[in-house]
Short mmCIF file of C-alpha atoms in Angstrom, two decimals:
data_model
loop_
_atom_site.label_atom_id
_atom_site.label_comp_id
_atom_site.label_asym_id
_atom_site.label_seq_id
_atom_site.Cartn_x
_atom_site.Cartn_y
_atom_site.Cartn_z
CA UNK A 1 85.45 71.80 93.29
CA UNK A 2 82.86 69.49 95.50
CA UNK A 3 80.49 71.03 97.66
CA UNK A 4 81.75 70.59 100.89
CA UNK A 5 85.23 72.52 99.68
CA UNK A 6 82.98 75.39 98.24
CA UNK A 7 81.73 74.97 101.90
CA UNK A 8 84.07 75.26 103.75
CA UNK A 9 85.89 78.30 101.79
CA UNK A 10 82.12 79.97 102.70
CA UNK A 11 82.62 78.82 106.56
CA UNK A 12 86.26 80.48 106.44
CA UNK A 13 85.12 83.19 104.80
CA UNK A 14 82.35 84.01 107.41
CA UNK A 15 85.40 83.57 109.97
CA UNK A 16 87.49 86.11 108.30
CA UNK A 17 84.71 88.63 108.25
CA UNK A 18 83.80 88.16 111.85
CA UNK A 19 87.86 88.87 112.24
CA UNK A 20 87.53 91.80 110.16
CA UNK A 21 84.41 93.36 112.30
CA UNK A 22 86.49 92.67 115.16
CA UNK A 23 89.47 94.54 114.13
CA UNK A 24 87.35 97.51 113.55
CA UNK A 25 85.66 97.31 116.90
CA UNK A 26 89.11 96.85 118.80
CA UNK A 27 89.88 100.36 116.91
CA UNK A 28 86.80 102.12 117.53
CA UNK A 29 87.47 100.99 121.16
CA UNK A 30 91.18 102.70 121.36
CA UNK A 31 90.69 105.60 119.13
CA UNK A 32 87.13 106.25 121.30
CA UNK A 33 89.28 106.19 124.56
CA UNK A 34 92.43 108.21 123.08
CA UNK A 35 89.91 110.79 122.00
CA UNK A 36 88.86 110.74 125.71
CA UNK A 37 92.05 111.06 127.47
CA UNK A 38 93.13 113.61 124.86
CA UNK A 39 89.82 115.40 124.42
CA UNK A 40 90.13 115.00 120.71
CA UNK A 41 86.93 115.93 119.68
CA UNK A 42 87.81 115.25 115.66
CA UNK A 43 88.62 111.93 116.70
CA UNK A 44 85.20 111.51 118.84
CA UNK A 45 83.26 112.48 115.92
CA UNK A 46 85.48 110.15 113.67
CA UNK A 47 84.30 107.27 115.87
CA UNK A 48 80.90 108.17 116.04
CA UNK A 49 80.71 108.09 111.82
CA UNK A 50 82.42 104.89 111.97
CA UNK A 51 79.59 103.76 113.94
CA UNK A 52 77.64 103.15 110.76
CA UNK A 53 79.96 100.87 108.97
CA UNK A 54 80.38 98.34 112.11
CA UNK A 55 76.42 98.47 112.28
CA UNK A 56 76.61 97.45 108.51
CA UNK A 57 79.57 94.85 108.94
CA UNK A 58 77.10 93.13 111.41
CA UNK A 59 74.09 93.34 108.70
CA UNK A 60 76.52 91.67 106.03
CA UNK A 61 77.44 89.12 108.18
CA UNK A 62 73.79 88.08 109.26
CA UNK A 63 72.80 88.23 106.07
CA UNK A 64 75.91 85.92 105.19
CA UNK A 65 75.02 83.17 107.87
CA UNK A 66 71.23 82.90 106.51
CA UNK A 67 72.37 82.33 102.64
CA UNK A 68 75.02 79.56 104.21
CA UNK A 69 71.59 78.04 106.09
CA UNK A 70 69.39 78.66 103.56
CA UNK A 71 71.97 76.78 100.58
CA UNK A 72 73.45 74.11 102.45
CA UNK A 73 71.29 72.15 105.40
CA UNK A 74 74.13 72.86 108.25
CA UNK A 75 74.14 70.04 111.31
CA UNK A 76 75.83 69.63 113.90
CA UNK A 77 79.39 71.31 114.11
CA UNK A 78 78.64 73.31 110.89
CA UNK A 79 75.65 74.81 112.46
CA UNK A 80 77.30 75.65 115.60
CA UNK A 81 79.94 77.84 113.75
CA UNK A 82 76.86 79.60 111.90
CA UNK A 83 75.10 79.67 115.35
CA UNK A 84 78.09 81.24 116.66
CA UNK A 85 78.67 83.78 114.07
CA UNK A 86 75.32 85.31 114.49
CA UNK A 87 75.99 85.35 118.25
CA UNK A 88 79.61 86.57 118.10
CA UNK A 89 78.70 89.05 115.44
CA UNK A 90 75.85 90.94 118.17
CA UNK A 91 78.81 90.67 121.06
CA UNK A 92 80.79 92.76 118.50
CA UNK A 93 78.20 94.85 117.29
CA UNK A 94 77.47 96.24 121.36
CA UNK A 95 81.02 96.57 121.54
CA UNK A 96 80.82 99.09 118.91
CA UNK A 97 77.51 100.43 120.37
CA UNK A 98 80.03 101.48 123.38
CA UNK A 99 82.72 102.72 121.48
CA UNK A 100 79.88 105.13 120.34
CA UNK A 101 78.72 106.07 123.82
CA UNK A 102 82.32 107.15 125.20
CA UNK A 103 83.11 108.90 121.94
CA UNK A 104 79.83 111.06 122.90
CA UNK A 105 80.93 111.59 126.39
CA UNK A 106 84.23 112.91 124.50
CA UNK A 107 82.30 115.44 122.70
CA UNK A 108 79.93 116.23 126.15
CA UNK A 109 82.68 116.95 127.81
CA UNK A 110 84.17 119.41 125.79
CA UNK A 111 85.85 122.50 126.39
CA UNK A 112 85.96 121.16 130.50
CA UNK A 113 89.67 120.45 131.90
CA UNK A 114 89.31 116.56 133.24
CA UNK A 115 88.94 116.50 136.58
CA UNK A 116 92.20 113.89 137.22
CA UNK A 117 94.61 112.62 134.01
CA UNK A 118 92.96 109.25 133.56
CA UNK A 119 95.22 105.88 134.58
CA UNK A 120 92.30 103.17 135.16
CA UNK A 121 90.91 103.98 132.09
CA UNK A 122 92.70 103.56 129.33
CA UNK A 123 94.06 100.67 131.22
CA UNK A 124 90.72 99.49 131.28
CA UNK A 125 90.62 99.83 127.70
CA UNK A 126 93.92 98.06 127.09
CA UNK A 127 92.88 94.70 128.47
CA UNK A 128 89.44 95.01 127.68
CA UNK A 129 90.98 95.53 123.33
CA UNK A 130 93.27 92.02 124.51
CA UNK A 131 90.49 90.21 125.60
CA UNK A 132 88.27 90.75 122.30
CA UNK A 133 91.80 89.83 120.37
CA UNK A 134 92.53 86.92 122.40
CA UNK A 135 88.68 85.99 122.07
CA UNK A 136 88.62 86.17 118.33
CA UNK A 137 91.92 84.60 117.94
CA UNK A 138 90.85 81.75 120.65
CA UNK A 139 87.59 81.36 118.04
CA UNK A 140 89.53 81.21 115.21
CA UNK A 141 92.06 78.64 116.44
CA UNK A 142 89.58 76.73 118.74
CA UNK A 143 91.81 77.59 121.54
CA UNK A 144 90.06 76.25 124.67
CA UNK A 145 93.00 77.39 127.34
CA UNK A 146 93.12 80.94 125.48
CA UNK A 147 89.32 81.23 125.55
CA UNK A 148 89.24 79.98 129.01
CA UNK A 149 92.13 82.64 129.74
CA UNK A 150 89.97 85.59 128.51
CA UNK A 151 87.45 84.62 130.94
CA UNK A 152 89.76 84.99 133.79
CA UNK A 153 90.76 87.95 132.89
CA UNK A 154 87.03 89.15 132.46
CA UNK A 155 87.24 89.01 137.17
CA UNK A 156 90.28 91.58 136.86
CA UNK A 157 88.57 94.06 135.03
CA UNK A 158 85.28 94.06 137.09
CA UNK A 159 87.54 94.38 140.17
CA UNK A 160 89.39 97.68 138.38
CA UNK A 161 85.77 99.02 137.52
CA UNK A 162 84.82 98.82 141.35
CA UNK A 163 87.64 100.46 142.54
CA UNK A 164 87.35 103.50 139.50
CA UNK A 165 84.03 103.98 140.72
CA UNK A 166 84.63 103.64 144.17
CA UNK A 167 87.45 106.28 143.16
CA UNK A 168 85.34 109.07 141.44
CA UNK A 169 82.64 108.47 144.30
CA UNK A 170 85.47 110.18 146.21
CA UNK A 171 86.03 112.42 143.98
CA UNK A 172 82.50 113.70 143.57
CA UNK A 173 82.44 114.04 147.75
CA UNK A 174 85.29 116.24 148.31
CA UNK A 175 84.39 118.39 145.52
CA UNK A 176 80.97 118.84 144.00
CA UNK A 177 81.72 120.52 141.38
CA UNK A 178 83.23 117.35 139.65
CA UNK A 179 79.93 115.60 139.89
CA UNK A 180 78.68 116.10 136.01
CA UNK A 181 82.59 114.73 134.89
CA UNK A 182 82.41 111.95 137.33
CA UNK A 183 79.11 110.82 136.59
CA UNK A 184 79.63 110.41 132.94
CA UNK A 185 83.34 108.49 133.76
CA UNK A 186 81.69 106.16 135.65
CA UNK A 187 79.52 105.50 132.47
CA UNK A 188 82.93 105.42 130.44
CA UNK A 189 84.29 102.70 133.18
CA UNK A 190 81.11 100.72 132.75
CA UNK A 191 81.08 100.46 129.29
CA UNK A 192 84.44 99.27 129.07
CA UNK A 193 83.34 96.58 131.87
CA UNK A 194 80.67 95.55 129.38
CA UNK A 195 82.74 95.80 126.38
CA UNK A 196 84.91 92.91 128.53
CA UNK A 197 81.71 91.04 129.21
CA UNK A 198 81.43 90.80 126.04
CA UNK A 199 84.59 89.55 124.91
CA UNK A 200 83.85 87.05 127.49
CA UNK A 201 81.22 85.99 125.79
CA UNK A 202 82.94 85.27 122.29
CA UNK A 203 84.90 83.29 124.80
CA UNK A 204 82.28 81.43 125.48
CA UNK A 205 80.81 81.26 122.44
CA UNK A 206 84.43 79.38 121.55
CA UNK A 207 84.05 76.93 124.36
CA UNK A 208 80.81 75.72 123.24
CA UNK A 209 81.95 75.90 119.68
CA UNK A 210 83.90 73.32 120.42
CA UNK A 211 82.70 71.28 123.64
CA UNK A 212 78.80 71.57 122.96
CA UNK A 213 79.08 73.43 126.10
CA UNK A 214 77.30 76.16 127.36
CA UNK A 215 77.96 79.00 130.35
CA UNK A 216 76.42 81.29 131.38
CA UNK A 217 76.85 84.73 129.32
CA UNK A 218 76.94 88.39 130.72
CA UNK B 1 49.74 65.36 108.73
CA UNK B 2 51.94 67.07 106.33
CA UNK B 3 55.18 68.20 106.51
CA UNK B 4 54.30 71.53 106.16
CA UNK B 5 51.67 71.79 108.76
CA UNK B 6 53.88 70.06 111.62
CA UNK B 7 56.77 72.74 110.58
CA UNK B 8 53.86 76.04 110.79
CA UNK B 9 53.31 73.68 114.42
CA UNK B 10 56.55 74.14 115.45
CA UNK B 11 57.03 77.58 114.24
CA UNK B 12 53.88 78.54 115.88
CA UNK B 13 55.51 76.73 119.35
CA UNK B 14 58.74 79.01 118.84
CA UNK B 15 56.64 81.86 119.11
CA UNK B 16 54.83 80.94 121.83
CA UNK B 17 58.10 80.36 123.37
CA UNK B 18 59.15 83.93 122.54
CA UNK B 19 56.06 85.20 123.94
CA UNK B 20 56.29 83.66 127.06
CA UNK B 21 59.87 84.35 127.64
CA UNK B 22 58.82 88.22 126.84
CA UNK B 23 56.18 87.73 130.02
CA UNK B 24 58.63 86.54 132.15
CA UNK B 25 60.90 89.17 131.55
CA UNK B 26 58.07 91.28 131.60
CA UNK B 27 57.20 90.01 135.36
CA UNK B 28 60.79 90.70 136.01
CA UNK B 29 61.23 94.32 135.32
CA UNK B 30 58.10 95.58 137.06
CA UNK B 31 59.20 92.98 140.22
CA UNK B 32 62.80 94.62 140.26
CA UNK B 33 61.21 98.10 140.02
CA UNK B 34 58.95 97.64 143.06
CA UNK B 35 61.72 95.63 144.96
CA UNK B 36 63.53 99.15 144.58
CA UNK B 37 60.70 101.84 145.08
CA UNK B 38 59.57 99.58 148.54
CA UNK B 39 63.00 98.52 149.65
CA UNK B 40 61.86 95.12 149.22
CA UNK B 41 65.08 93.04 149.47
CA UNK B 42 63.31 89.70 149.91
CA UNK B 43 61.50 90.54 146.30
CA UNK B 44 64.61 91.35 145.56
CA UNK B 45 66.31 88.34 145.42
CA UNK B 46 63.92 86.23 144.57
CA UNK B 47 64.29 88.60 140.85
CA UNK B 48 67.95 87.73 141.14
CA UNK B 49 67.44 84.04 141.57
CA UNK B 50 64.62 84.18 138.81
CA UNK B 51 66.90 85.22 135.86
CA UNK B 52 68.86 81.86 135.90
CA UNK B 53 65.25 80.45 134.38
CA UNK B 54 65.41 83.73 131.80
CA UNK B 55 68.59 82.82 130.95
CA UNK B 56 67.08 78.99 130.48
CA UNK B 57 64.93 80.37 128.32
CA UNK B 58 67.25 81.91 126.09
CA UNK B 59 69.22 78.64 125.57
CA UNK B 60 66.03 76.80 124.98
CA UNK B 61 64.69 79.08 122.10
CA UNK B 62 68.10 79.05 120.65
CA UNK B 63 68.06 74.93 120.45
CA UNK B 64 64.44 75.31 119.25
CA UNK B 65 66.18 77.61 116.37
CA UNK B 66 68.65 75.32 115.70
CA UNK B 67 66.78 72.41 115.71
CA UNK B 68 64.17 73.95 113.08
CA UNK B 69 67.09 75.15 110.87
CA UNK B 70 68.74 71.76 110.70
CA UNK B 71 65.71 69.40 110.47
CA UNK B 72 64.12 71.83 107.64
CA UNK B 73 65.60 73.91 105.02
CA UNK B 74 64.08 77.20 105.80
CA UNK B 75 64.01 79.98 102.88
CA UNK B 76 62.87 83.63 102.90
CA UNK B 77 60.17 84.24 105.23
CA UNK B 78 60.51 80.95 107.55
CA UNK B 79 64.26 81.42 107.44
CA UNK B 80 63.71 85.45 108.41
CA UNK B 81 61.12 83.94 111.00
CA UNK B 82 63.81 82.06 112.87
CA UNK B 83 66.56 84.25 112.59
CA UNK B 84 64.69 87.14 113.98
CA UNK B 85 63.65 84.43 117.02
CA UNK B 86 67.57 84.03 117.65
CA UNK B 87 67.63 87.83 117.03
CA UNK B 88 64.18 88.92 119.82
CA UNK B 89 65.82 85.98 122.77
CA UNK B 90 68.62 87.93 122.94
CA UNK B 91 67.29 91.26 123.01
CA UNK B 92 64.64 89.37 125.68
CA UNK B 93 67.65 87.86 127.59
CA UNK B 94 69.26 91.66 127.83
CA UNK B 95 66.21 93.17 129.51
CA UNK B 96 65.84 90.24 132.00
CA UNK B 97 69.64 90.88 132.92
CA UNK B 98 68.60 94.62 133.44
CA UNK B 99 65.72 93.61 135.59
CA UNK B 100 68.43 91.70 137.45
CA UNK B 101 71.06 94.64 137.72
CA UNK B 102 67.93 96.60 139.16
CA UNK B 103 67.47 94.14 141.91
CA UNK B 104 70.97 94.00 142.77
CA UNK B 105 71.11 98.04 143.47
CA UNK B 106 68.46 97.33 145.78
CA UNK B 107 69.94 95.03 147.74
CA UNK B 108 73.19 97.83 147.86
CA UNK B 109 70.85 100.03 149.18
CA UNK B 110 69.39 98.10 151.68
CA UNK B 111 69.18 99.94 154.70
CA UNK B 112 69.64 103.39 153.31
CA UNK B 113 66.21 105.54 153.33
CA UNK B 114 65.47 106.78 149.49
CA UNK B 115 66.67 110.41 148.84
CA UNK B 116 63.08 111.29 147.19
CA UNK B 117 59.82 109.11 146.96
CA UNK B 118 60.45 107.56 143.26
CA UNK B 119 58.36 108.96 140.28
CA UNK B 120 59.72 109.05 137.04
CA UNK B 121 61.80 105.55 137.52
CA UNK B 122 58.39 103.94 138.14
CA UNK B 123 56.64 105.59 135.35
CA UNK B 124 59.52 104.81 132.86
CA UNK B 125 58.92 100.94 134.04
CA UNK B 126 55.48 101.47 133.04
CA UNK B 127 56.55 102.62 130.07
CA UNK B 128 59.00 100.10 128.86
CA UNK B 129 57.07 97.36 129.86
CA UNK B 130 54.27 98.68 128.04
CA UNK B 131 56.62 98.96 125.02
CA UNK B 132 57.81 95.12 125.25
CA UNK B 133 54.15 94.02 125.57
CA UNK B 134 53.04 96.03 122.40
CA UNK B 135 56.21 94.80 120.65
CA UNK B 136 55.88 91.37 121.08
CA UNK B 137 51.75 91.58 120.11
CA UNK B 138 53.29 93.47 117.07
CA UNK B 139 55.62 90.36 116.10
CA UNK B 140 52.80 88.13 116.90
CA UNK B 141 50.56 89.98 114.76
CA UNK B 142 52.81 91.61 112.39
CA UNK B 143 51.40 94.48 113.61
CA UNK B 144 53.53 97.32 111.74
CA UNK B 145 51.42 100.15 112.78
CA UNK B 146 52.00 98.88 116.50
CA UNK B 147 55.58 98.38 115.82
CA UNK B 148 56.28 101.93 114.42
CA UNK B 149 54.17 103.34 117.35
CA UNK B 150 56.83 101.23 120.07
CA UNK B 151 59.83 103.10 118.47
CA UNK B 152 57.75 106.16 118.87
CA UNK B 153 57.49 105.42 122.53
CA UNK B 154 61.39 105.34 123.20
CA UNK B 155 61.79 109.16 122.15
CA UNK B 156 59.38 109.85 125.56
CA UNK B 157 61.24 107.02 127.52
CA UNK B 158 64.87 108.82 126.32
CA UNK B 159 63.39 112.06 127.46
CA UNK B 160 62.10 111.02 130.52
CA UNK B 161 65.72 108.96 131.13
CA UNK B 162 67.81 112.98 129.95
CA UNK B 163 65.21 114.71 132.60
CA UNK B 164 65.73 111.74 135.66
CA UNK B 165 69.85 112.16 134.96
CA UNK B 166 69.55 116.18 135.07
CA UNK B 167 67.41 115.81 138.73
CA UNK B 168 69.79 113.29 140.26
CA UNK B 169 73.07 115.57 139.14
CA UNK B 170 71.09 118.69 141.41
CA UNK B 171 70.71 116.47 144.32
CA UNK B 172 73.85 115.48 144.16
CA UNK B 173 75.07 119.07 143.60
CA UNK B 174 72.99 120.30 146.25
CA UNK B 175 73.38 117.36 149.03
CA UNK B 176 76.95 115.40 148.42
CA UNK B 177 75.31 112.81 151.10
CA UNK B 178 73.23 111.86 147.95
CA UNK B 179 75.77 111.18 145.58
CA UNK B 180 76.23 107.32 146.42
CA UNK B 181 72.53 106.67 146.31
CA UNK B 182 72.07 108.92 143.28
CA UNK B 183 74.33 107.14 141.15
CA UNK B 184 72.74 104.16 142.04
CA UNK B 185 69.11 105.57 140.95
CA UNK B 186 70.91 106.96 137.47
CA UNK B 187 71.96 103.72 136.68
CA UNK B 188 68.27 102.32 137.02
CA UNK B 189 67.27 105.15 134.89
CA UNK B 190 69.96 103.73 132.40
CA UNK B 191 69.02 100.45 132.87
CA UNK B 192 65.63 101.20 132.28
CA UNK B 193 66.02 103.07 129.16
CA UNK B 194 68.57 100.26 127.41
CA UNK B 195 65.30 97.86 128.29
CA UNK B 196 62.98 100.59 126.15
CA UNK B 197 65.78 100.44 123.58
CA UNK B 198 65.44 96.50 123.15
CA UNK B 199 61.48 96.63 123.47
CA UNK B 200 62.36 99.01 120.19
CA UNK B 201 64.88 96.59 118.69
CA UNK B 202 61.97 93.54 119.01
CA UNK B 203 59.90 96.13 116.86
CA UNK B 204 62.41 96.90 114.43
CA UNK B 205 63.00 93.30 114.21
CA UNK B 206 59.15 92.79 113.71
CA UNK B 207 59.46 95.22 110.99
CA UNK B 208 61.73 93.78 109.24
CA UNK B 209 60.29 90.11 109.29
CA UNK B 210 57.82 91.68 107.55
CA UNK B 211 59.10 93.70 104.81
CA UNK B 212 62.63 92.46 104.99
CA UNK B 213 63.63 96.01 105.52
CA UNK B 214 66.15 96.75 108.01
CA UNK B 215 66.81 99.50 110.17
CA UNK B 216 68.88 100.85 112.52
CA UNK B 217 69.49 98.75 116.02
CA UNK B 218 70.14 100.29 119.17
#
């Protein structure tokens, strides 16, 4: 086997773990917003442990891109996709960090009927979980019009968190007593609009993986 | 001059790069914080317009990074040294969008007397930029005394952030003309209190350059 196939299988192996991390955000993501609209609190607390292990995933895959920079001497392209991982790999671990945060509204919020069945929300959730997918498969495939795609889709989400919070506004107006429930769904919305930003940026990330490019990240 | 002492050169440059980043984002906070507490929408923008140059920054340390990794072959300590650099400019670039975010609520408020004279928002500025300056002197010095004492210092800031939430929920309870504005001022409190949580993260990382132990990020 020459060196730059034992490389590569570490490069594609540093890939598949960054896919891996990802899938387990994207779940911490759903299951921390099901456990919201249902008021699961088992499930909240589930999500919360899991915490842990995505913190870890993001140590192992750190630790991972300094042994590949440390063995081999990476240049261009090759150090971009270490560059990348390191970058991607922080995007994913905040993501996480937020899956966290709602699951503990989940569990602050216990024991109180929600004030209105949530629609924007999970919605919110929905593209936000398609936009890290598309993102990691864009970075994966070096998919500039997919990549390019998720950032477009990064304007419709801000525009649904402005109108939720526009919405509970309202709601906290006409009736005061839905002010401590509000207040911590407008946190919920905004960490799903930063869990998007974020997926924008492994979007990015992809572009300039590619191009040399950069943008400007959220 | 040897090879060695240009590298500990240009090591010593990517710190002083780190360090001055950490002063501009420094200048940042306290600017968006007084922009807010004076209604000072001219100040204001001019911290908006400023964190294109952060964000400059960011890209420029992560080049310097790059550069270092693929002209040397960096092992164990000089490898840890850069990788917690890649690690501090994005924890720096974080704050600098917070100080942003800050300015940006006080141009939504423009026009709009303050509900209460601010206090605690000021004083938790204080803090947190108190807590980035001692952090970064703790990575310059490898100070781990003064890095355990900065993750000491977010426990007040988090209590101070719990205590600022609980206040702006009673005004809002007790005044729904407040709620608008009072969401506004939690979010600054938030804001403020993810900025303490990076200060912490540059000491964690500080901690860990120099024992190679990691710990938890927030």
């Amino acid at each position: 086997m020459t060196m730059r196939h034992s490389y590569d299988q570490e490069l594609e192996h540093l890939r598949q773990s960054l896919l891996d991390m990802g899938k387990a955000v994207g779940g911490a993501i759903e299951d921390a917003v099901i456990s919201l609209a249902r008021q699961d609190l088992e499930l909240a607390r589930r999500v919360m442990d899991f915490d842990d292990q995505i913190d870890q995933m993001e140590v192992d895959i750190e630790d991972k891109c300094m042994v590949l920079i440390a063995r081999q001497q990476p240049i261009a392209r090759d150090l971009r996709i270490i560059g990348t991982g390191l970058k991607i790999t922080t995007d994913l671990e905040r993501m996480g960090d937020h899956a966290y945060d709602i699951a503990k509204i989940t569990l602050s919020m216990a024991n109180q009927p929600l004030i209105k069945p949530l629609v924007d929300i999970p919605r919110m959730a929905q593209m936000s979980q398609r936009m890290l997918k598309d993102a990691l498969e864009a970075y994966t495939a070096l998919d500039i019009p997919l990549a390019e795609q998720v950032c477009l889709n990064d304007d419709e989400v801000d525009h649904i968190y402005h109108q939720v919070f526009r919405e509970l506004l309202t709601y906290m107006m006409e009736d005061p007593k839905t002010i401590t429930q509000a207040t911590q769904l407008i946190f919920v919305a905004r960490y799903l609009e930063r869990i998007a930003d974020h997926a924008t940026n492994i979007a990015e990330w992809t572009i300039y993986l590619v191009t040399g490019q950069r943008r400007r990240k959220k």
